[in-house]
Each structure stands twice: as structure tokens, then as C-alpha cells.
mmCIF file of C-alpha atoms and ligand atoms in Angstrom:
data_model
loop_
_atom_site.group_PDB
_atom_site.id
_atom_site.type_symbol
_atom_site.label_atom_id
_atom_site.label_comp_id
_atom_site.label_asym_id
_atom_site.label_seq_id
_atom_site.Cartn_x
_atom_site.Cartn_y
_atom_site.Cartn_z
ATOM 1 C CA MET U 1 -7.238 28.243 52.329
ATOM 2 C CA GLU U 2 -3.510 27.753 52.666
ATOM 3 C CA SER U 3 -1.663 31.074 52.830
ATOM 4 C CA LEU U 4 0.556 31.621 49.827
ATOM 5 C CA ASP U 5 3.116 33.642 51.827
ATOM 6 C CA HIS U 6 4.422 30.523 53.394
ATOM 7 C CA LEU U 7 4.591 28.725 50.066
ATOM 8 C CA ARG U 8 6.369 31.686 48.460
ATOM 9 C CA ASP U 9 9.117 31.594 51.106
ATOM 10 C CA GLU U 10 9.512 27.889 50.594
ATOM 11 C CA ILE U 11 9.668 28.180 46.809
ATOM 12 C CA LEU U 12 12.241 30.973 46.869
ATOM 13 C CA ARG U 13 14.350 29.002 49.317
ATOM 14 C CA LEU U 14 14.254 25.937 47.058
ATOM 15 C CA ILE U 15 15.449 28.017 44.157
ATOM 16 C CA ARG U 16 18.142 29.746 46.173
ATOM 17 C CA GLN U 17 19.455 26.449 47.498
ATOM 18 C CA ALA U 18 20.019 24.956 44.051
ATOM 19 C CA THR U 19 23.780 24.893 43.577
ATOM 20 C CA SER U 20 23.895 23.533 40.053
ATOM 21 C CA LEU U 21 21.867 23.850 36.876
ATOM 22 C CA ASP U 22 20.700 20.249 37.359
ATOM 23 C CA ALA U 23 19.518 20.957 40.893
ATOM 24 C CA LEU U 24 17.758 24.084 39.670
ATOM 25 C CA GLU U 25 15.918 22.044 37.050
ATOM 26 C CA GLN U 26 14.785 19.633 39.786
ATOM 27 C CA ALA U 27 13.505 22.599 41.787
ATOM 28 C CA ARG U 28 11.674 23.986 38.741
ATOM 29 C CA ILE U 29 9.933 20.643 38.229
ATOM 30 C CA ALA U 30 8.974 20.500 41.923
ATOM 31 C CA ILE U 31 7.427 23.985 41.693
ATOM 32 C CA LEU U 32 6.099 24.428 38.165
ATOM 33 C CA GLY U 33 6.225 20.916 36.671
ATOM 34 C CA ARG U 34 3.101 18.953 35.834
ATOM 35 C CA LYS U 35 2.822 17.814 39.428
ATOM 36 C CA GLY U 36 4.588 20.824 40.945
ATOM 37 C CA ARG U 37 3.379 22.708 44.019
ATOM 38 C CA VAL U 38 2.004 25.712 42.142
ATOM 39 C CA THR U 39 0.505 23.577 39.373
ATOM 40 C CA GLU U 40 -1.333 21.422 41.884
ATOM 41 C CA LEU U 41 -2.803 24.513 43.556
ATOM 42 C CA MET U 42 -3.923 25.841 40.169
ATOM 43 C CA LYS U 43 -5.699 22.564 39.484
ATOM 44 C CA GLY U 44 -7.619 23.119 42.737
ATOM 45 C CA LEU U 45 -9.050 26.438 41.484
ATOM 46 C CA GLY U 46 -11.931 24.611 39.806
ATOM 47 C CA ALA U 47 -13.405 23.780 43.193
ATOM 48 C CA LEU U 48 -13.717 27.459 44.172
ATOM 49 C CA GLU U 49 -16.563 29.832 43.404
ATOM 50 C CA GLY U 50 -16.839 33.436 42.125
ATOM 51 C CA ALA U 51 -14.711 36.085 43.843
ATOM 52 C CA ASP U 52 -12.651 33.531 45.807
ATOM 53 C CA ARG U 53 -11.670 31.803 42.629
ATOM 54 C CA ARG U 54 -10.687 35.049 40.906
ATOM 55 C CA GLU U 55 -8.663 36.289 43.863
ATOM 56 C CA ARG U 56 -6.905 32.987 44.404
ATOM 57 C CA GLY U 57 -6.235 32.668 40.659
ATOM 58 C CA GLN U 58 -4.603 36.104 40.495
ATOM 59 C CA ALA U 59 -2.458 35.352 43.560
ATOM 60 C CA LEU U 60 -1.344 32.033 42.109
ATOM 61 C CA ASN U 61 -0.494 33.627 38.757
ATOM 62 C CA LEU U 62 1.538 36.243 40.574
ATOM 63 C CA LEU U 63 3.365 33.530 42.501
ATOM 64 C CA LYS U 64 4.013 31.573 39.321
ATOM 65 C CA GLY U 65 5.485 34.683 37.663
ATOM 66 C CA GLU U 66 7.697 35.323 40.675
ATOM 67 C CA ALA U 67 8.908 31.723 40.678
ATOM 68 C CA GLU U 68 9.714 31.871 36.934
ATOM 69 C CA GLU U 69 11.645 35.069 37.365
ATOM 70 C CA ALA U 70 13.626 33.707 40.327
ATOM 71 C CA ILE U 71 14.450 30.548 38.383
ATOM 72 C CA GLY U 72 15.639 32.663 35.415
ATOM 73 C CA HIS U 73 17.918 34.720 37.667
ATOM 74 C CA ALA U 74 19.286 31.640 39.366
ATOM 75 C CA ALA U 75 19.937 29.976 36.004
ATOM 76 C CA ARG U 76 21.939 32.941 34.738
ATOM 77 C CA ARG U 77 23.905 33.089 37.964
ATOM 78 C CA LEU U 78 24.687 29.356 37.837
ATOM 79 C CA GLU U 79 25.668 29.548 34.155
ATOM 80 C CA ASP U 80 28.045 32.404 34.918
ATOM 81 C CA GLU U 81 29.533 30.470 37.811
ATOM 82 C CA ALA U 82 29.958 27.345 35.677
ATOM 83 C CA LEU U 83 31.657 29.374 32.949
ATOM 84 C CA ARG U 84 33.956 31.102 35.427
ATOM 85 C CA ALA U 85 34.891 27.760 36.964
ATOM 86 C CA ARG U 86 35.648 26.324 33.529
ATOM 87 C CA LEU U 87 37.759 29.296 32.499
ATOM 88 C CA ALA U 88 39.740 29.069 35.714
ATOM 89 C CA GLN U 89 40.306 25.376 35.154
ATOM 90 C CA GLU U 90 41.165 25.582 31.459
ATOM 91 C CA ARG U 91 43.568 28.439 31.743
ATOM 92 C CA VAL U 92 46.322 28.129 29.132
ATOM 93 C CA ASP U 93 49.875 28.158 30.313
ATOM 94 C CA VAL U 94 51.530 30.131 27.531
ATOM 95 C CA SER U 95 54.955 29.446 28.977
ATOM 96 C CA LEU U 96 54.688 25.713 28.165
ATOM 97 C CA PRO U 97 56.908 24.600 25.256
ATOM 98 C CA VAL U 98 55.006 23.959 21.976
ATOM 99 C CA ARG U 99 54.011 20.385 21.326
ATOM 100 C CA ALA U 100 56.050 19.051 18.394
ATOM 101 C CA GLU U 101 53.938 18.851 15.250
ATOM 102 C CA GLY U 102 54.782 16.665 12.267
ATOM 103 C CA ASP U 103 55.825 18.842 9.311
ATOM 104 C CA GLY U 104 53.857 18.282 6.137
ATOM 105 C CA ARG U 105 55.871 17.200 3.119
ATOM 106 C CA ILE U 106 55.591 17.936 -0.555
ATOM 107 C CA HIS U 107 54.927 14.695 -2.405
ATOM 108 C CA ALA U 108 57.845 13.522 -4.547
ATOM 109 C CA LEU U 109 55.595 13.692 -7.614
ATOM 110 C CA SER U 110 54.521 17.296 -6.935
ATOM 111 C CA GLN U 111 58.145 18.175 -6.299
ATOM 112 C CA THR U 112 59.167 16.639 -9.625
ATOM 113 C CA ILE U 113 56.417 18.539 -11.474
ATOM 114 C CA ASP U 114 57.528 21.788 -9.792
ATOM 115 C CA GLU U 115 61.105 21.150 -10.869
ATOM 116 C CA ILE U 116 60.102 20.424 -14.473
ATOM 117 C CA VAL U 117 57.937 23.552 -14.600
ATOM 118 C CA ALA U 118 60.764 25.628 -13.101
ATOM 119 C CA ILE U 119 63.314 24.429 -15.661
ATOM 120 C CA PHE U 120 61.062 24.934 -18.695
ATOM 121 C CA GLY U 121 59.760 28.153 -17.176
ATOM 122 C CA GLU U 122 63.274 29.566 -17.331
ATOM 123 C CA MET U 123 63.348 28.617 -21.031
ATOM 124 C CA GLY U 124 60.184 30.647 -21.654
ATOM 125 C CA PHE U 125 57.581 27.867 -21.609
ATOM 126 C CA SER U 126 54.228 28.450 -19.982
ATOM 127 C CA VAL U 127 51.981 25.778 -18.479
ATOM 128 C CA ALA U 128 48.831 24.612 -20.295
ATOM 129 C CA GLU U 129 46.206 22.157 -19.122
ATOM 130 C CA GLY U 130 43.371 20.158 -20.622
ATOM 131 C CA PRO U 131 40.563 17.787 -19.598
ATOM 132 C CA ASP U 132 41.162 14.236 -18.335
ATOM 133 C CA ILE U 133 38.171 13.029 -20.370
ATOM 134 C CA GLU U 134 38.835 13.453 -24.059
ATOM 135 C CA ASP U 135 37.125 12.764 -27.343
ATOM 136 C CA ASP U 136 38.512 10.635 -30.127
ATOM 137 C CA PHE U 137 39.523 13.642 -32.195
ATOM 138 C CA HIS U 138 41.784 15.252 -29.597
ATOM 139 C CA ASN U 139 43.246 12.056 -28.121
ATOM 140 C CA PHE U 140 43.781 10.221 -31.419
ATOM 141 C CA ALA U 141 42.558 11.456 -34.792
ATOM 142 C CA ALA U 142 44.054 14.966 -34.769
ATOM 143 C CA LEU U 143 47.354 13.439 -33.662
ATOM 144 C CA ASN U 144 47.439 11.336 -36.798
ATOM 145 C CA ILE U 145 46.720 8.117 -34.917
ATOM 146 C CA PRO U 146 44.712 6.069 -37.404
ATOM 147 C CA PRO U 147 41.827 3.838 -36.253
ATOM 148 C CA GLU U 148 43.842 0.622 -36.538
ATOM 149 C CA HIS U 149 46.709 1.944 -34.369
ATOM 150 C CA PRO U 150 47.429 -0.344 -31.366
ATOM 151 C CA ALA U 151 47.103 2.578 -28.919
ATOM 152 C CA ARG U 152 43.400 2.640 -29.730
ATOM 153 C CA GLN U 153 42.744 -0.926 -28.727
ATOM 154 C CA GLU U 154 40.678 -1.515 -25.638
ATOM 155 C CA GLN U 155 43.445 -3.060 -23.551
ATOM 156 C CA ASP U 156 45.273 0.253 -23.444
ATOM 157 C CA THR U 157 42.478 2.779 -23.423
ATOM 158 C CA PHE U 158 39.751 3.326 -20.861
ATOM 159 C CA TYR U 159 36.605 4.000 -22.862
ATOM 160 C CA LEU U 160 33.553 5.680 -21.397
ATOM 161 C CA PRO U 161 30.113 4.246 -22.231
ATOM 162 C CA GLU U 162 28.952 4.979 -25.744
ATOM 163 C CA HIS U 163 27.173 8.289 -26.208
ATOM 164 C CA ARG U 164 23.768 8.554 -27.949
ATOM 165 C CA ASP U 165 25.493 9.887 -31.076
ATOM 166 C CA GLY U 166 27.633 6.715 -31.240
ATOM 167 C CA GLY U 167 30.837 8.465 -30.057
ATOM 168 C CA ARG U 168 32.831 7.197 -27.111
ATOM 169 C CA LYS U 169 34.905 9.448 -24.915
ATOM 170 C CA VAL U 170 38.138 8.174 -23.382
ATOM 171 C CA LEU U 171 40.275 8.878 -20.357
ATOM 172 C CA ARG U 172 43.167 10.574 -22.117
ATOM 173 C CA THR U 173 45.961 8.103 -22.731
ATOM 174 C CA HIS U 174 48.591 10.848 -22.976
ATOM 175 C CA THR U 175 48.938 14.618 -22.530
ATOM 176 C CA SER U 176 49.324 15.103 -26.300
ATOM 177 C CA PRO U 177 45.636 16.110 -26.807
ATOM 178 C CA VAL U 178 46.523 19.378 -25.065
ATOM 179 C CA GLN U 179 48.878 20.100 -27.997
ATOM 180 C CA VAL U 180 45.819 19.920 -30.230
ATOM 181 C CA ARG U 181 43.653 22.076 -27.945
ATOM 182 C CA THR U 182 46.399 24.700 -27.693
ATOM 183 C CA MET U 183 47.023 24.891 -31.445
ATOM 184 C CA GLN U 184 43.268 25.178 -32.016
ATOM 185 C CA SER U 185 42.921 28.042 -29.583
ATOM 186 C CA ILE U 186 46.018 30.230 -29.912
ATOM 187 C CA ALA U 187 48.096 31.345 -32.877
ATOM 188 C CA PRO U 188 51.861 30.684 -33.017
ATOM 189 C CA PRO U 189 54.352 31.369 -31.591
ATOM 190 C CA ILE U 190 53.486 28.625 -29.079
ATOM 191 C CA ARG U 191 55.744 27.433 -26.284
ATOM 192 C CA ILE U 192 53.968 25.323 -23.684
ATOM 193 C CA ILE U 193 54.461 22.429 -21.346
ATOM 194 C CA VAL U 194 51.546 20.330 -20.139
ATOM 195 C CA PRO U 195 51.942 18.394 -16.903
ATOM 196 C CA GLY U 196 48.927 16.227 -16.122
ATOM 197 C CA ARG U 197 47.224 12.946 -15.390
ATOM 198 C CA THR U 198 46.995 10.220 -17.969
ATOM 199 C CA PHE U 199 45.278 6.829 -17.948
ATOM 200 C CA ARG U 200 45.973 3.402 -19.379
ATOM 201 C CA SER U 201 44.585 0.001 -18.556
ATOM 202 C CA ASP U 202 47.811 -1.410 -17.205
ATOM 203 C CA HIS U 203 48.890 -2.317 -13.675
ATOM 204 C CA ASP U 204 52.132 -3.808 -12.355
ATOM 205 C CA ALA U 205 55.292 -2.749 -10.515
ATOM 206 C CA THR U 206 56.199 -0.251 -13.253
ATOM 207 C CA HIS U 207 52.739 0.660 -14.603
ATOM 208 C CA SER U 208 49.803 2.299 -12.909
ATOM 209 C CA PRO U 209 46.355 2.805 -14.519
ATOM 210 C CA MET U 210 46.705 6.491 -13.616
ATOM 211 C CA PHE U 211 50.041 8.152 -14.087
ATOM 212 C CA HIS U 212 51.440 11.524 -15.108
ATOM 213 C CA GLN U 213 53.100 12.898 -18.184
ATOM 214 C CA VAL U 214 54.514 16.206 -19.217
ATOM 215 C CA GLU U 215 54.091 17.251 -22.799
ATOM 216 C CA GLY U 216 56.014 20.016 -24.531
ATOM 217 C CA LEU U 217 55.149 21.925 -27.681
ATOM 218 C CA VAL U 218 56.997 24.672 -29.554
ATOM 219 C CA ILE U 219 55.531 26.083 -32.783
ATOM 220 C CA ASP U 220 56.765 29.083 -34.754
ATOM 221 C CA GLU U 221 58.226 29.826 -38.174
ATOM 222 C CA ALA U 222 61.831 28.848 -37.565
ATOM 223 C CA THR U 223 62.169 26.217 -34.828
ATOM 224 C CA HIS U 224 64.071 23.183 -36.097
ATOM 225 C CA MET U 225 65.489 19.872 -34.897
ATOM 226 C CA GLY U 226 68.595 21.620 -33.517
ATOM 227 C CA HIS U 227 66.371 23.564 -31.118
ATOM 228 C CA LEU U 228 64.663 20.356 -30.052
ATOM 229 C CA LYS U 229 68.023 18.821 -29.235
ATOM 230 C CA GLY U 230 69.377 21.874 -27.411
ATOM 231 C CA CYS U 231 66.217 22.265 -25.353
ATOM 232 C CA LEU U 232 66.004 18.625 -24.276
ATOM 233 C CA ILE U 233 69.739 18.264 -23.544
ATOM 234 C CA GLU U 234 69.515 21.370 -21.350
ATOM 235 C CA PHE U 235 66.429 19.977 -19.616
ATOM 236 C CA CYS U 236 67.984 16.562 -18.897
ATOM 237 C CA ARG U 237 71.159 18.087 -17.476
ATOM 238 C CA ALA U 238 69.254 20.587 -15.329
ATOM 239 C CA PHE U 239 66.727 18.050 -14.092
ATOM 240 C CA PHE U 240 69.278 15.429 -13.062
ATOM 241 C CA ASP U 241 71.650 18.193 -11.989
ATOM 242 C CA ILE U 242 74.601 16.679 -13.881
ATOM 243 C CA ASP U 243 76.461 19.183 -16.083
ATOM 244 C CA ASP U 244 77.988 16.679 -18.462
ATOM 245 C CA LEU U 245 75.165 14.121 -18.516
ATOM 246 C CA PRO U 246 75.444 12.255 -21.835
ATOM 247 C CA VAL U 247 72.222 12.625 -23.872
ATOM 248 C CA ARG U 248 71.520 10.577 -27.013
ATOM 249 C CA PHE U 249 68.835 11.023 -29.689
ATOM 250 C CA ARG U 250 67.754 7.736 -31.185
ATOM 251 C CA PRO U 251 65.554 7.606 -34.329
ATOM 252 C CA SER U 252 62.076 6.387 -33.496
ATOM 253 C CA TYR U 253 58.464 6.567 -34.623
ATOM 254 C CA PHE U 254 55.420 8.419 -33.356
ATOM 255 C CA PRO U 255 52.388 9.036 -35.546
ATOM 256 C CA PHE U 256 52.349 12.720 -34.559
ATOM 257 C CA THR U 257 55.993 13.619 -35.262
ATOM 258 C CA GLU U 258 58.289 13.359 -38.256
ATOM 259 C CA PRO U 259 61.149 12.800 -37.774
ATOM 260 C CA SER U 260 60.813 11.290 -34.308
ATOM 261 C CA ALA U 261 63.483 10.622 -31.731
ATOM 262 C CA GLU U 262 63.645 8.925 -28.389
ATOM 263 C CA VAL U 263 65.952 10.494 -25.858
ATOM 264 C CA ASP U 264 68.319 8.391 -23.770
ATOM 265 C CA ILE U 265 70.542 9.512 -20.928
ATOM 266 C CA GLY U 266 73.854 7.959 -19.981
ATOM 267 C CA CYS U 267 74.031 5.662 -16.988
ATOM 268 C CA SER U 268 76.047 2.827 -15.557
ATOM 269 C CA ARG U 269 74.720 -0.422 -14.190
ATOM 270 C CA ASP U 270 78.031 -1.608 -12.753
ATOM 271 C CA GLY U 271 77.682 -3.671 -9.616
ATOM 272 C CA GLY U 272 73.937 -4.080 -9.981
ATOM 273 C CA GLY U 273 72.941 -0.523 -8.985
ATOM 274 C CA LEU U 274 71.760 2.034 -11.516
ATOM 275 C CA LYS U 275 73.725 5.267 -11.575
ATOM 276 C CA ILE U 276 72.738 8.161 -13.796
ATOM 277 C CA GLY U 277 75.603 10.011 -15.492
ATOM 278 C CA ALA U 278 78.592 8.837 -17.513
ATOM 279 C CA GLY U 279 78.858 5.093 -18.016
ATOM 280 C CA GLY U 280 78.557 2.449 -20.627
ATOM 281 C CA ASP U 281 74.772 2.233 -20.685
ATOM 282 C CA TRP U 282 71.743 4.199 -21.859
ATOM 283 C CA LEU U 283 68.336 4.737 -20.323
ATOM 284 C CA GLU U 284 65.341 5.907 -22.346
ATOM 285 C CA ILE U 285 63.501 8.796 -20.730
ATOM 286 C CA LEU U 286 61.354 10.577 -23.295
ATOM 287 C CA GLY U 287 59.860 10.715 -26.771
ATOM 288 C CA SER U 288 60.104 13.682 -29.111
ATOM 289 C CA GLY U 289 60.047 14.864 -32.693
ATOM 290 C CA MET U 290 59.172 17.567 -35.182
ATOM 291 C CA VAL U 291 55.398 18.047 -35.201
ATOM 292 C CA HIS U 292 53.947 16.199 -38.200
ATOM 293 C CA PRO U 293 52.599 18.564 -40.905
ATOM 294 C CA LYS U 294 49.325 16.613 -40.855
ATOM 295 C CA VAL U 295 48.919 17.361 -37.141
ATOM 296 C CA LEU U 296 49.479 21.074 -37.765
ATOM 297 C CA ALA U 297 46.885 21.013 -40.550
ATOM 298 C CA ASN U 298 44.405 19.048 -38.379
ATOM 299 C CA CYS U 299 44.678 21.820 -35.801
ATOM 300 C CA GLY U 300 44.185 24.645 -38.283
ATOM 301 C CA ILE U 301 47.842 25.721 -38.508
ATOM 302 C CA ASP U 302 49.423 26.199 -41.935
ATOM 303 C CA PRO U 303 52.254 23.634 -42.232
ATOM 304 C CA ALA U 304 53.772 25.594 -45.111
ATOM 305 C CA ARG U 305 54.444 28.473 -42.746
ATOM 306 C CA TYR U 306 54.790 26.984 -39.265
ATOM 307 C CA GLN U 307 56.801 24.170 -37.769
ATOM 308 C CA GLY U 308 58.128 23.092 -34.413
ATOM 309 C CA PHE U 309 58.821 20.265 -32.040
ATOM 310 C CA ALA U 310 57.028 18.290 -29.353
ATOM 311 C CA PHE U 311 58.035 15.910 -26.621
ATOM 312 C CA GLY U 312 56.450 13.812 -23.944
ATOM 313 C CA MET U 313 57.687 11.947 -20.888
ATOM 314 C CA GLY U 314 56.414 9.991 -17.927
ATOM 315 C CA ILE U 315 56.787 11.952 -14.696
ATOM 316 C CA GLU U 316 56.758 8.965 -12.323
ATOM 317 C CA ARG U 317 59.544 7.370 -14.307
ATOM 318 C CA ILE U 318 61.920 10.310 -14.119
ATOM 319 C CA ALA U 319 60.989 10.942 -10.474
ATOM 320 C CA MET U 320 61.846 7.316 -9.667
ATOM 321 C CA LEU U 321 65.169 7.652 -11.474
ATOM 322 C CA LYS U 322 66.116 10.945 -9.850
ATOM 323 C CA TYR U 323 65.044 10.099 -6.320
ATOM 324 C CA GLY U 324 65.774 6.373 -6.260
ATOM 325 C CA ILE U 325 62.155 5.312 -5.760
ATOM 326 C CA PRO U 326 62.060 1.564 -6.341
ATOM 327 C CA ASP U 327 58.316 0.818 -6.607
ATOM 328 C CA LEU U 328 55.899 2.864 -8.674
ATOM 329 C CA ARG U 329 52.834 1.732 -6.740
ATOM 330 C CA ALA U 330 54.149 3.110 -3.438
ATOM 331 C CA ILE U 331 53.889 6.590 -4.990
ATOM 332 C CA TYR U 332 50.090 6.453 -4.612
ATOM 333 C CA ASP U 333 49.803 4.510 -1.343
ATOM 334 C CA ASN U 334 49.793 7.620 0.880
ATOM 335 C CA ASP U 335 51.816 5.729 3.461
ATOM 336 C CA LEU U 336 53.077 8.405 5.861
ATOM 337 C CA ARG U 337 56.386 6.649 6.327
ATOM 338 C CA TRP U 338 56.955 6.763 2.551
ATOM 339 C CA LEU U 339 55.867 10.395 2.370
ATOM 340 C CA ARG U 340 58.248 11.336 5.172
ATOM 341 C CA HIS U 341 61.096 9.532 3.470
ATOM 342 C CA TYR U 342 60.546 10.670 -0.128
ATOM 343 C CA GLY U 343 58.737 13.949 0.554
ATOM 344 C CA PHE U 344 60.265 17.420 0.415
ATOM 345 C CA LEU U 345 60.130 20.417 2.674
ATOM 346 C CA PRO U 346 58.584 23.554 1.123
ATOM 347 C CA LEU U 347 60.949 25.696 -0.941
ATOM 348 C CA ASP U 348 63.283 22.741 -1.398
ATOM 349 C CA LEU U 349 63.483 23.254 -5.150
ATOM 350 C CA PRO U 350 66.993 22.242 -6.246
ATOM 351 C CA SER U 351 66.358 23.040 -9.905
ATOM 352 C CA MET U 352 65.275 26.593 -9.142
ATOM 353 C CA THR U 353 68.541 27.352 -7.480
ATOM 354 C CA GLY U 354 70.982 24.863 -8.911
ATOM 355 C CA GLY U 355 69.396 23.755 -12.185
ATOM 356 C CA LEU U 356 69.799 26.258 -14.979
ATOM 357 C CA GLY U 357 72.212 29.169 -14.878
ATOM 358 C CA ARG U 358 74.779 27.206 -12.945
HETATM 359 N N1 LIG H 401 52.343 10.828 -26.409
HETATM 360 C C1 LIG H 401 53.473 9.942 -26.290
HETATM 361 C C2 LIG H 401 53.111 8.841 -25.320
HETATM 362 O O1 LIG H 401 52.261 8.748 -24.688
HETATM 363 C C3 LIG H 401 54.691 10.650 -25.795
HETATM 364 C C4 LIG H 401 55.198 11.613 -26.800
HETATM 365 C C5 LIG H 401 56.173 11.227 -27.690
HETATM 366 C C6 LIG H 401 54.704 12.895 -26.877
HETATM 367 C C7 LIG H 401 56.644 12.100 -28.645
HETATM 368 C C8 LIG H 401 55.172 13.786 -27.826
HETATM 369 C C9 LIG H 401 56.147 13.374 -28.716
HETATM 370 O O2 LIG H 401 54.734 15.029 -27.923
HETATM 371 O O3 LIG H 401 56.608 14.237 -29.651
HETATM 372 O O4 LIG H 401 53.637 7.939 -25.085
#
């Protein structure tokens, strides 16, 4: 029978000579694989008898154990070496200058919302929110919008599929339903603004099926039309950062306010370009009015005791006017070049520092 001493030397040499993990694996296969040296010898055990077979079997098992242990050691050594080589190669040179990274920007729309919130925040308003998916009561009925009102017709409103009970939810067409939700849930005095998404089935250069509004609501026992005017004049001047911006209140109609007024700001269109500020022209920017007594009653507030005003405006529209954004649709394109041009650096909040209290 072949002496195993010789084979052992050969096996250990094979393992020692492997200089990479791949080479070690080849060696393992040559020794312990299905057709490896030790495996082949083990297959031959069947041909032996009695004590010979036992003795040879034990010796082979011993050899197999030794080979496995040597392979394990070699593997750990090679892994360590590979790691050390990689660390040496990948060493970081901390003295290299930092690679320039593109600064993120605050989207012009987020910036505008922050400015609006900052201005009304200084006037004591807090921010309220409500769901994008509304029911008929909150989006329409409670706001005194009767069933035959044009705003209810399908071309304006996105309706969800009919519910089993026959009701149909809608994507809110304005932020006004949050007025209703607020009056239902807290007692006056109320002083909130509601920035949020709104939805209408409309799409062209100045309309998007999803857009943003900010709603305002003030309810207490004494707030009157004079407060509405003072508050909105102050807002317009702070937002556009023009101290003597002309502001005009024009009689109008909304189902949920009485009386109602649209608010225009002064501008000039001389020479083709639009310029906000003094001038011969007017630009409509928001709707407002004294909350209709029926709306108060629909929301569980006693109209004999409480009154107040509300307003609503499109955020994209005033952002476009303030920042000279020509195309509404580009606001949602997420084109990096647009974002870099119209975006803002963090803490660049002109209205916080230069808006009110100038
Ligand atoms: N909800 C109105 C709209 O979508 C905007 C509006 C006008 C809201 C007058 C008000 C308001 O609260 O008093 O177009």
C-alpha cells in the first residue's frame, strides 16, 4: 500500500503553494474534490479486508482532517493578505480638494408656500391641512355650492368611482373644504391658512390638473370686512415686497361668502412686459369675502354670534408673477436646469427678513 507520508507532504505543499484564493480552491478540489487524491484513496477502501481496512480508513480520515485544517488556515491567510492589499491600494488621500457637489435647491413652489406661511404666521395664523380626496359635503354642499352649480360639473371635477352607497368622492377642487373641517372640529376664535394641492380637469399653458391653493379663514365675534381688507393688503405688499403696492377690492360672487370681493394688485403692461407695482393696470390675484352665514350654520357655528372672513388664491399663479416664471407646466417638469434657475438656496426667505416689520 502506498505510504501516506509521501502524500501528506505533497498535499501540504500544494496548499502552501497556492498564492490566491482561486488557486487554493483548485488545490482543494485536487485533494478533497469528487475526484481528488484523498477521495480516490477512500473509494479504494472497499477492496481491503478487516484490520487493514480499519487502519487505512483511520489514517485517511486523519489525513483528510489535516488537509481541511491546512486549507482553512491558508484561506484565512489569503483573505487577510487580499484585504491588506486592497486597503493599501484604496487608501484615501485626505489632502485632496473636495469634489464639487451640486447644491440642492428649494423648489420655487415650496419657497412661495414658505413665504406665504411666514407672512401669515407673523399675523397669528396657524397652518391647517385636510385630505386630497373629499366628499360632496365638505367640497361642495357645506360651502353652499348647490347641485346645479357649474363647479360641480364633470369637466371641472375629478370624480372617483361611485361608492356602494351611491356617493361619489372627488379630488378636492379647492382648499375651501378645510374651512369646513376646521369649523367642525374647533371652536372660534379661528385663524388658519391652508396651503395644499387641488385638482381640476383642465390642462394648458396656464392650467394644470393638479395645482396648489392657499385658503385663509378667520372666525370670531368681531372680525369685519375692514379686517379682511387690512389683512390682505398687508399680505400683498409683504409678499411682493412693494411697500406702496396698489391693492383694489372688486365686488364679486362666491357661493360661500357674502359679500365677496376679488383682490387686484396694481401693475403696468407698458412695453409688453408685465411689471407689478404702480401703473395703469390691475391684475387679479385672489378671491375673498365674509363667510356666508349658511356656511357657518352648516359647520355647526352660530351665525348670530360668530362671523369672519375667508380668502383663497392659486399659489402657482402668484409664484409665476413674483418670480417671472413664464410657463406653468415647467413647474412640474423636474428639469434640473429649471430647478437651478428658479430654485432657492436654503434660508433664502426674503419675506421672513424683509416682508413684514420693514
Ligand atoms: N375656493 C375658491 C376657488 O377655488 C377660492 C376662494 C374664493 C376661497 C373666495 C375663499 C374665498 O375662501 O372666500 O376658486
